[in-house]
Amino acid sequence: MPTLEVTPRDLSPYRAGNTGIEYVHRFESGKPGPHVMVNGLTHGNEFCGMVAVCHLLDSGVRPRIGTLTLSFANVAAYESFDPQRPYESRQITHNLNRIWSPAWLDGAEDSVELRRARQMRPAVAAADHILDIHSTTYDVVPFWVYPGFERNAVVARALPHPEVHLVMPSGLGSGTPLTQHGVHGRADGSGAALVVECGAHFKRASAHLATEVALDFLGHFGIIERSVAPAALPPRRFELLRTHVIQNESFALVRPLIGFESFAKGELIATDGSLEIRAPCDDCTIFMPARRAIVGREGVYLTRPMN
């Protein structure tokens, strides 16, 4: 059972918003500039994003140029949080970070997450630049995750933290995340859309980093006055090669893994029924191994170092 250094707070004061979409707040400067969105709680138990967005709202941050949108996404899952089952409030039915394709959003299926994505769709589509704040099951170093477009890499490299980048040249491979919705998923797009994984769920340090990254992101685009120092070291970059989605309840890693472990080419990483998941290259580095086997969810991300 993880230690809950950060716990939920009542978000009802933010419910009305000012956009006609619950929990979505938009502030316009009246001056030319980009439209930047900072989003938290795409997953209901990833409290660092909640802390960061609450900080921006509570401290009265307003754009000096352009437009700022601040949002809480899966509040329904967040409100289902049970400290005795802290991982279960990630979602109600669907992973809200895998359903941002026309097939899902325009389809006939219904769920809490699909209704919420359809509500938020205009707000996401309107943003030029998006920061989507997340955290991880295991206590690993924070990292960026972004589609492999140079416009995303430019922004990630310009910010001091995190220093690890997970680059997706061919997308995620297990659905369409918020940061690949619409124009943000196209090579001819013009705006940056990044996920920041701020560290372990429920840790105070993750919430602190989320807030600092959000402020740096806004400072980078000139939305607020903030001096953003460049990264002290070159980034450690990893290319996503494959996302393995669990097919059987018997899915099992070869040993307890938390992420960032490396495997030699051909080395066994996990089994999934009769399927063996082996390293496709030397120095194959894994990200986000599953805490437990849930059919249809990601079991492990296979990457290779790009540096």
Short mmCIF file of C-alpha atoms in Angstrom, two decimals:
data_model
loop_
_atom_site.label_atom_id
_atom_site.label_comp_id
_atom_site.label_asym_id
_atom_site.label_seq_id
_atom_site.Cartn_x
_atom_site.Cartn_y
_atom_site.Cartn_z
CA MET A 1 0.00 0.00 0.00
CA PRO A 2 1.57 3.34 -1.01
CA THR A 3 1.98 6.21 1.43
CA LEU A 4 -0.55 8.94 0.63
CA GLU A 5 1.49 12.13 0.93
CA VAL A 6 -1.10 13.91 -1.25
CA THR A 7 -4.81 13.22 -0.83
CA PRO A 8 -7.89 14.43 -2.71
CA ARG A 9 -9.47 17.80 -2.03
CA ASP A 10 -12.97 18.97 -2.81
CA LEU A 11 -13.09 20.22 -6.39
CA SER A 12 -16.72 21.33 -6.33
CA PRO A 13 -15.76 25.06 -6.16
CA TYR A 14 -14.22 24.65 -9.63
CA ARG A 15 -17.11 22.72 -11.15
CA ALA A 16 -18.94 25.53 -12.94
CA GLY A 17 -15.91 26.79 -14.85
CA ASN A 18 -16.63 29.61 -17.29
CA THR A 19 -16.74 27.86 -20.66
CA GLY A 20 -19.99 25.92 -20.51
CA ILE A 21 -17.91 22.79 -19.84
CA GLU A 22 -17.71 21.69 -16.23
CA TYR A 23 -14.28 22.00 -14.61
CA VAL A 24 -12.86 23.90 -17.60
CA HIS A 25 -11.73 27.50 -17.04
CA ARG A 26 -10.58 29.87 -19.76
CA PHE A 27 -8.89 33.24 -19.30
CA GLU A 28 -8.21 35.64 -22.17
CA SER A 29 -5.69 38.45 -22.02
CA GLY A 30 -7.15 40.43 -24.89
CA LYS A 31 -3.67 40.52 -26.42
CA PRO A 32 -2.30 38.44 -29.30
CA GLY A 33 -0.59 35.26 -28.26
CA PRO A 34 -0.94 31.48 -28.09
CA HIS A 35 -3.74 29.53 -26.49
CA VAL A 36 -2.16 27.25 -23.88
CA MET A 37 -3.98 24.49 -22.00
CA VAL A 38 -2.86 22.87 -18.75
CA ASN A 39 -4.86 19.75 -17.91
CA GLY A 40 -4.88 17.54 -14.83
CA LEU A 41 -6.68 14.37 -13.73
CA THR A 42 -6.84 12.63 -17.08
CA HIS A 43 -6.55 9.68 -14.70
CA GLY A 44 -8.49 10.03 -11.48
CA ASN A 45 -5.77 8.91 -9.06
CA GLU A 46 -2.97 11.06 -10.50
CA PHE A 47 -3.21 13.83 -7.95
CA CYS A 48 -0.15 15.83 -9.02
CA GLY A 49 -2.11 17.35 -11.90
CA MET A 50 -4.93 18.27 -9.54
CA VAL A 51 -2.46 20.06 -7.27
CA ALA A 52 -0.87 21.96 -10.17
CA VAL A 53 -4.15 23.12 -11.71
CA CYS A 54 -5.54 24.07 -8.29
CA HIS A 55 -2.40 26.11 -7.66
CA LEU A 56 -2.83 28.01 -10.93
CA LEU A 57 -6.49 28.70 -10.18
CA ASP A 58 -6.05 29.48 -6.48
CA SER A 59 -3.13 31.84 -7.07
CA GLY A 60 -5.06 33.77 -9.71
CA VAL A 61 -2.70 33.12 -12.60
CA ARG A 62 -3.87 35.05 -15.66
CA PRO A 63 -2.34 35.30 -19.12
CA ARG A 64 -0.34 38.41 -19.96
CA ILE A 65 -0.76 37.51 -23.65
CA GLY A 66 -2.93 35.00 -25.47
CA THR A 67 -5.34 32.64 -23.73
CA LEU A 68 -5.01 30.19 -20.85
CA THR A 69 -7.26 27.17 -20.31
CA LEU A 70 -7.08 25.21 -17.04
CA SER A 71 -9.00 21.96 -16.72
CA PHE A 72 -9.69 18.91 -14.60
CA ALA A 73 -10.55 15.94 -16.80
CA ASN A 74 -11.81 12.73 -15.16
CA VAL A 75 -13.32 14.19 -11.99
CA ALA A 76 -15.80 11.31 -11.77
CA ALA A 77 -12.96 8.81 -11.38
CA TYR A 78 -11.17 11.17 -8.97
CA GLU A 79 -14.25 11.34 -6.76
CA SER A 80 -14.38 7.54 -6.60
CA PHE A 81 -11.01 7.42 -4.79
CA ASP A 82 -10.79 4.95 -1.91
CA PRO A 83 -7.55 5.13 0.13
CA GLN A 84 -7.82 1.39 0.73
CA ARG A 85 -7.82 0.81 -3.05
CA PRO A 86 -5.74 3.73 -4.31
CA TYR A 87 -5.07 2.42 -7.80
CA GLU A 88 -8.70 1.67 -8.67
CA SER A 89 -9.78 5.27 -9.35
CA ARG A 90 -7.63 5.58 -12.45
CA GLN A 91 -10.78 5.29 -14.55
CA ILE A 92 -14.41 4.24 -14.35
CA THR A 93 -14.72 2.29 -17.61
CA HIS A 94 -12.39 3.54 -20.33
CA ASN A 95 -8.90 4.98 -20.14
CA LEU A 96 -9.60 8.66 -20.81
CA ASN A 97 -6.14 8.93 -22.35
CA ARG A 98 -6.77 6.38 -25.12
CA ILE A 99 -10.08 7.47 -26.66
CA TRP A 100 -9.31 10.75 -28.46
CA SER A 101 -9.79 9.38 -31.97
CA PRO A 102 -12.83 10.04 -34.20
CA ALA A 103 -13.67 6.34 -34.02
CA TRP A 104 -14.18 6.57 -30.26
CA LEU A 105 -15.48 10.14 -29.98
CA ASP A 106 -17.94 9.80 -32.86
CA GLY A 107 -18.87 6.18 -32.13
CA ALA A 108 -21.99 4.80 -30.51
CA GLU A 109 -20.39 3.44 -27.35
CA ASP A 110 -21.04 5.23 -24.07
CA SER A 111 -19.20 5.57 -20.76
CA VAL A 112 -18.28 8.19 -18.19
CA GLU A 113 -14.96 8.73 -19.96
CA LEU A 114 -16.44 8.95 -23.43
CA ARG A 115 -19.01 11.49 -22.27
CA ARG A 116 -16.28 13.53 -20.63
CA ALA A 117 -14.01 13.41 -23.68
CA ARG A 118 -16.90 14.52 -25.88
CA GLN A 119 -17.59 17.40 -23.50
CA MET A 120 -13.95 18.48 -23.43
CA ARG A 121 -13.34 17.99 -27.14
CA PRO A 122 -13.93 21.67 -28.11
CA ALA A 123 -11.58 22.88 -25.37
CA VAL A 124 -8.81 20.49 -26.38
CA ALA A 125 -9.23 21.28 -30.08
CA ALA A 126 -9.07 25.04 -29.41
CA ALA A 127 -5.68 24.92 -27.66
CA ASP A 128 -2.49 25.67 -29.57
CA HIS A 129 -0.26 24.06 -26.94
CA ILE A 130 -1.21 21.42 -24.36
CA LEU A 131 0.43 20.20 -21.15
CA ASP A 132 -1.25 17.06 -19.82
CA ILE A 133 -0.03 16.22 -16.31
CA HIS A 134 0.33 12.60 -15.16
CA SER A 135 2.13 10.42 -12.61
CA THR A 136 3.36 6.84 -12.49
CA THR A 137 2.54 3.73 -10.46
CA TYR A 138 6.15 3.17 -9.49
CA ASP A 139 8.63 5.64 -8.05
CA VAL A 140 10.81 6.26 -11.10
CA VAL A 141 12.44 9.39 -12.47
CA PRO A 142 9.99 11.82 -14.10
CA PHE A 143 9.83 11.96 -17.90
CA TRP A 144 8.18 13.61 -20.87
CA VAL A 145 6.03 11.63 -23.30
CA TYR A 146 5.25 13.12 -26.70
CA PRO A 147 4.55 12.29 -30.34
CA GLY A 148 7.80 12.32 -32.29
CA PHE A 149 7.38 15.73 -33.92
CA GLU A 150 10.21 18.21 -33.69
CA ARG A 151 7.83 20.90 -32.42
CA ASN A 152 7.29 18.82 -29.28
CA ALA A 153 10.98 18.06 -28.80
CA VAL A 154 11.84 21.76 -29.07
CA VAL A 155 9.59 22.63 -26.16
CA ALA A 156 10.64 19.65 -24.02
CA ARG A 157 14.31 20.49 -24.56
CA ALA A 158 13.72 24.14 -23.64
CA LEU A 159 12.40 23.31 -20.17
CA PRO A 160 14.66 22.31 -17.27
CA HIS A 161 12.63 19.31 -16.10
CA PRO A 162 12.16 16.41 -16.64
CA GLU A 163 15.45 15.35 -18.19
CA VAL A 164 14.15 12.07 -19.66
CA HIS A 165 12.10 12.06 -22.89
CA LEU A 166 9.97 9.18 -24.19
CA VAL A 167 9.45 9.87 -27.89
CA MET A 168 6.68 8.21 -29.91
CA PRO A 169 7.58 8.34 -33.62
CA SER A 170 4.64 6.09 -34.54
CA GLY A 171 2.22 7.09 -31.83
CA LEU A 172 1.32 5.17 -28.71
CA GLY A 173 0.13 1.96 -30.35
CA SER A 174 -2.64 1.29 -27.84
CA GLY A 175 -5.10 4.09 -28.51
CA THR A 176 -5.15 7.83 -29.08
CA PRO A 177 -4.09 10.02 -26.14
CA LEU A 178 -5.33 13.55 -25.53
CA THR A 179 -2.02 14.95 -26.82
CA GLN A 180 -2.66 13.32 -30.22
CA HIS A 181 -6.21 14.59 -30.66
CA GLY A 182 -6.91 16.30 -33.96
CA VAL A 183 -4.17 18.56 -35.31
CA HIS A 184 -1.83 17.64 -32.44
CA GLY A 185 -1.55 14.13 -33.83
CA ARG A 186 -0.61 15.28 -37.32
CA ALA A 187 2.86 15.89 -38.68
CA ASP A 188 1.69 19.15 -40.25
CA GLY A 189 0.40 20.51 -36.92
CA SER A 190 1.91 23.63 -35.44
CA GLY A 191 1.47 23.35 -31.67
CA ALA A 192 3.21 21.38 -28.95
CA ALA A 193 1.30 18.76 -26.97
CA LEU A 194 3.16 16.92 -24.22
CA VAL A 195 2.49 14.59 -21.32
CA VAL A 196 4.66 15.06 -18.26
CA GLU A 197 4.98 12.06 -15.95
CA CYS A 198 5.95 13.69 -12.67
CA GLY A 199 6.90 10.70 -10.52
CA ALA A 200 4.96 8.33 -8.31
CA HIS A 201 1.26 8.74 -7.56
CA PHE A 202 0.48 10.32 -4.19
CA LYS A 203 3.98 11.74 -3.58
CA ARG A 204 4.44 15.34 -2.52
CA ALA A 205 7.51 15.62 -4.75
CA SER A 206 5.41 14.66 -7.80
CA ALA A 207 2.90 17.40 -7.03
CA HIS A 208 5.69 19.93 -6.57
CA LEU A 209 7.28 19.00 -9.88
CA ALA A 210 3.91 19.14 -11.65
CA THR A 211 3.40 22.70 -10.44
CA GLU A 212 6.90 23.78 -11.46
CA VAL A 213 6.58 22.21 -14.91
CA ALA A 214 3.20 23.87 -15.43
CA LEU A 215 4.64 27.27 -14.53
CA ASP A 216 7.67 26.69 -16.77
CA PHE A 217 5.40 25.64 -19.63
CA LEU A 218 3.40 28.86 -19.30
CA GLY A 219 6.57 30.89 -18.97
CA HIS A 220 8.05 29.33 -22.09
CA PHE A 221 5.13 30.54 -24.19
CA GLY A 222 5.05 33.96 -22.56
CA ILE A 223 1.66 33.36 -20.94
CA ILE A 224 3.14 34.45 -17.59
CA GLU A 225 6.28 36.35 -16.66
CA ARG A 226 8.68 33.63 -15.59
CA SER A 227 12.34 33.09 -16.26
CA VAL A 228 12.81 29.52 -17.49
CA ALA A 229 16.33 28.17 -17.14
CA PRO A 230 17.51 25.70 -19.77
CA ALA A 231 18.18 22.10 -18.82
CA ALA A 232 21.52 21.61 -17.10
CA LEU A 233 22.29 18.42 -19.06
CA PRO A 234 21.35 17.04 -22.47
CA PRO A 235 18.16 14.99 -22.26
CA ARG A 236 18.13 11.22 -22.07
CA ARG A 237 15.85 10.26 -24.95
CA PHE A 238 14.14 6.92 -25.58
CA GLU A 239 12.19 5.85 -28.66
CA LEU A 240 9.02 3.86 -28.12
CA LEU A 241 9.28 0.68 -30.18
CA ARG A 242 6.21 -1.20 -29.03
CA THR A 243 3.42 -1.01 -26.50
CA HIS A 244 2.34 -4.46 -25.39
CA VAL A 245 -1.35 -4.67 -24.50
CA ILE A 246 -2.22 -7.51 -22.12
CA GLN A 247 -4.13 -10.34 -23.77
CA ASN A 248 -4.41 -12.84 -20.91
CA GLU A 249 -4.88 -12.71 -17.15
CA SER A 250 -1.76 -14.87 -16.93
CA PHE A 251 0.44 -11.99 -18.19
CA ALA A 252 3.57 -11.95 -16.03
CA LEU A 253 6.86 -10.08 -16.02
CA VAL A 254 9.97 -12.22 -15.68
CA ARG A 255 10.75 -10.57 -12.34
CA PRO A 256 9.52 -7.59 -10.34
CA LEU A 257 10.12 -4.51 -12.51
CA ILE A 258 9.39 -0.83 -11.95
CA GLY A 259 10.65 0.73 -15.19
CA PHE A 260 13.97 1.78 -16.73
CA GLU A 261 15.40 -1.75 -16.50
CA SER A 262 17.34 -2.75 -19.64
CA PHE A 263 17.35 -6.06 -21.53
CA ALA A 264 19.65 -7.53 -24.17
CA LYS A 265 18.27 -8.38 -27.61
CA GLY A 266 16.15 -11.51 -27.41
CA GLU A 267 16.03 -11.54 -23.61
CA LEU A 268 12.67 -12.51 -22.13
CA ILE A 269 10.79 -9.62 -20.51
CA ALA A 270 7.33 -11.09 -19.95
CA THR A 271 4.94 -13.83 -20.97
CA ASP A 272 1.30 -13.37 -21.98
CA GLY A 273 -0.35 -16.75 -22.26
CA SER A 274 1.76 -18.62 -24.83
CA LEU A 275 3.23 -15.35 -26.15
CA GLU A 276 6.74 -14.38 -25.13
CA ILE A 277 7.62 -10.69 -25.02
CA ARG A 278 11.33 -10.43 -25.78
CA ALA A 279 13.61 -7.44 -26.18
CA PRO A 280 13.68 -6.41 -29.87
CA CYS A 281 17.12 -4.78 -29.54
CA ASP A 282 20.09 -4.48 -27.23
CA ASP A 283 19.69 -2.00 -24.39
CA CYS A 284 15.93 -2.36 -24.65
CA THR A 285 14.65 -0.20 -21.81
CA ILE A 286 11.19 -0.76 -20.40
CA PHE A 287 8.78 1.92 -19.26
CA MET A 288 5.64 1.64 -17.13
CA PRO A 289 5.36 -2.10 -16.45
CA ALA A 290 1.91 -3.12 -15.24
CA ARG A 291 1.35 -3.45 -11.50
CA ARG A 292 -1.10 -6.30 -12.17
CA ALA A 293 -2.47 -8.06 -15.22
CA ILE A 294 -5.66 -6.46 -16.57
CA VAL A 295 -6.67 -7.67 -20.01
CA GLY A 296 -6.86 -4.80 -22.49
CA ARG A 297 -4.49 -2.51 -20.61
CA GLU A 298 -0.83 -1.88 -21.32
CA GLY A 299 1.55 -4.45 -19.86
CA VAL A 300 4.87 -2.86 -20.73
CA TYR A 301 6.41 -0.28 -23.09
CA LEU A 302 9.52 -1.37 -24.99
CA THR A 303 11.99 1.37 -25.92
CA ARG A 304 15.52 1.92 -27.11
CA PRO A 305 17.92 4.72 -26.08
CA MET A 306 18.25 7.45 -28.71
CA ASN A 307 21.35 9.18 -27.28
#
